[in-house]
């Protein structure tokens, strides 16, 4: 999954995802974005195990 696809899925921009991935953005994100990232991660884990 690309950073653009992740960003589209959670409702933010690709540069936001890139910043999180590299640590340049810091560790704080909005609750909404954070919870969507967690949910996406869980869906991806379950999809891999199926």
GROMACS .gro file of C-alpha atoms in nm:
model
   50
    1UNK     CA    1   0.000   0.000   0.000
    2UNK     CA    2   0.142   0.339  -0.096
    3UNK     CA    3   0.158   0.644   0.128
    4UNK     CA    4  -0.098   0.808  -0.102
    5UNK     CA    5  -0.336   0.515  -0.061
    6UNK     CA    6  -0.294   0.525   0.317
    7UNK     CA    7  -0.353   0.901   0.320
    8UNK     CA    8  -0.668   0.866   0.109
    9UNK     CA    9  -0.794   0.589   0.337
   10UNK     CA   10  -0.749   0.786   0.660
   11UNK     CA   11  -0.833   1.132   0.526
   12UNK     CA   12  -0.505   1.318   0.533
   13UNK     CA   13  -0.230   1.405   0.285
   14UNK     CA   14   0.058   1.195   0.157
   15UNK     CA   15   0.312   1.441   0.307
   16UNK     CA   16   0.145   1.387   0.646
   17UNK     CA   17   0.193   1.010   0.616
   18UNK     CA   18   0.552   1.057   0.493
   19UNK     CA   19   0.625   1.281   0.791
   20UNK     CA   20   0.487   1.025   1.033
   21UNK     CA   21   0.683   0.744   0.867
   22UNK     CA   22   1.013   0.931   0.890
   23UNK     CA   23   0.954   1.096   1.227
   24UNK     CA   24   0.974   1.448   1.084
   25UNK     CA   25   0.614   1.524   1.174
   26UNK     CA   26   0.654   1.426   1.537
   27UNK     CA   27   0.441   1.175   1.718
   28UNK     CA   28   0.119   1.368   1.759
   29UNK     CA   29  -0.171   1.326   1.521
   30UNK     CA   30  -0.537   1.405   1.566
   31UNK     CA   31  -0.747   1.142   1.739
   32UNK     CA   32  -0.946   1.094   1.418
   33UNK     CA   33  -0.640   1.027   1.201
   34UNK     CA   34  -0.477   0.812   1.469
   35UNK     CA   35  -0.782   0.594   1.517
   36UNK     CA   36  -0.820   0.552   1.140
   37UNK     CA   37  -0.454   0.450   1.110
   38UNK     CA   38  -0.501   0.192   1.386
   39UNK     CA   39  -0.815   0.056   1.219
   40UNK     CA   40  -0.639   0.036   0.881
   41UNK     CA   41  -0.346  -0.145   1.040
   42UNK     CA   42  -0.581  -0.398   1.199
   43UNK     CA   43  -0.761  -0.457   0.868
   44UNK     CA   44  -0.428  -0.509   0.692
   45UNK     CA   45  -0.313  -0.759   0.956
   46UNK     CA   46  -0.636  -0.956   0.927
   47UNK     CA   47  -0.623  -0.949   0.546
   48UNK     CA   48  -0.271  -1.096   0.551
   49UNK     CA   49  -0.374  -1.381   0.780
   50UNK     CA   50  -0.677  -1.478   0.567
   0.00000   0.00000   0.00000
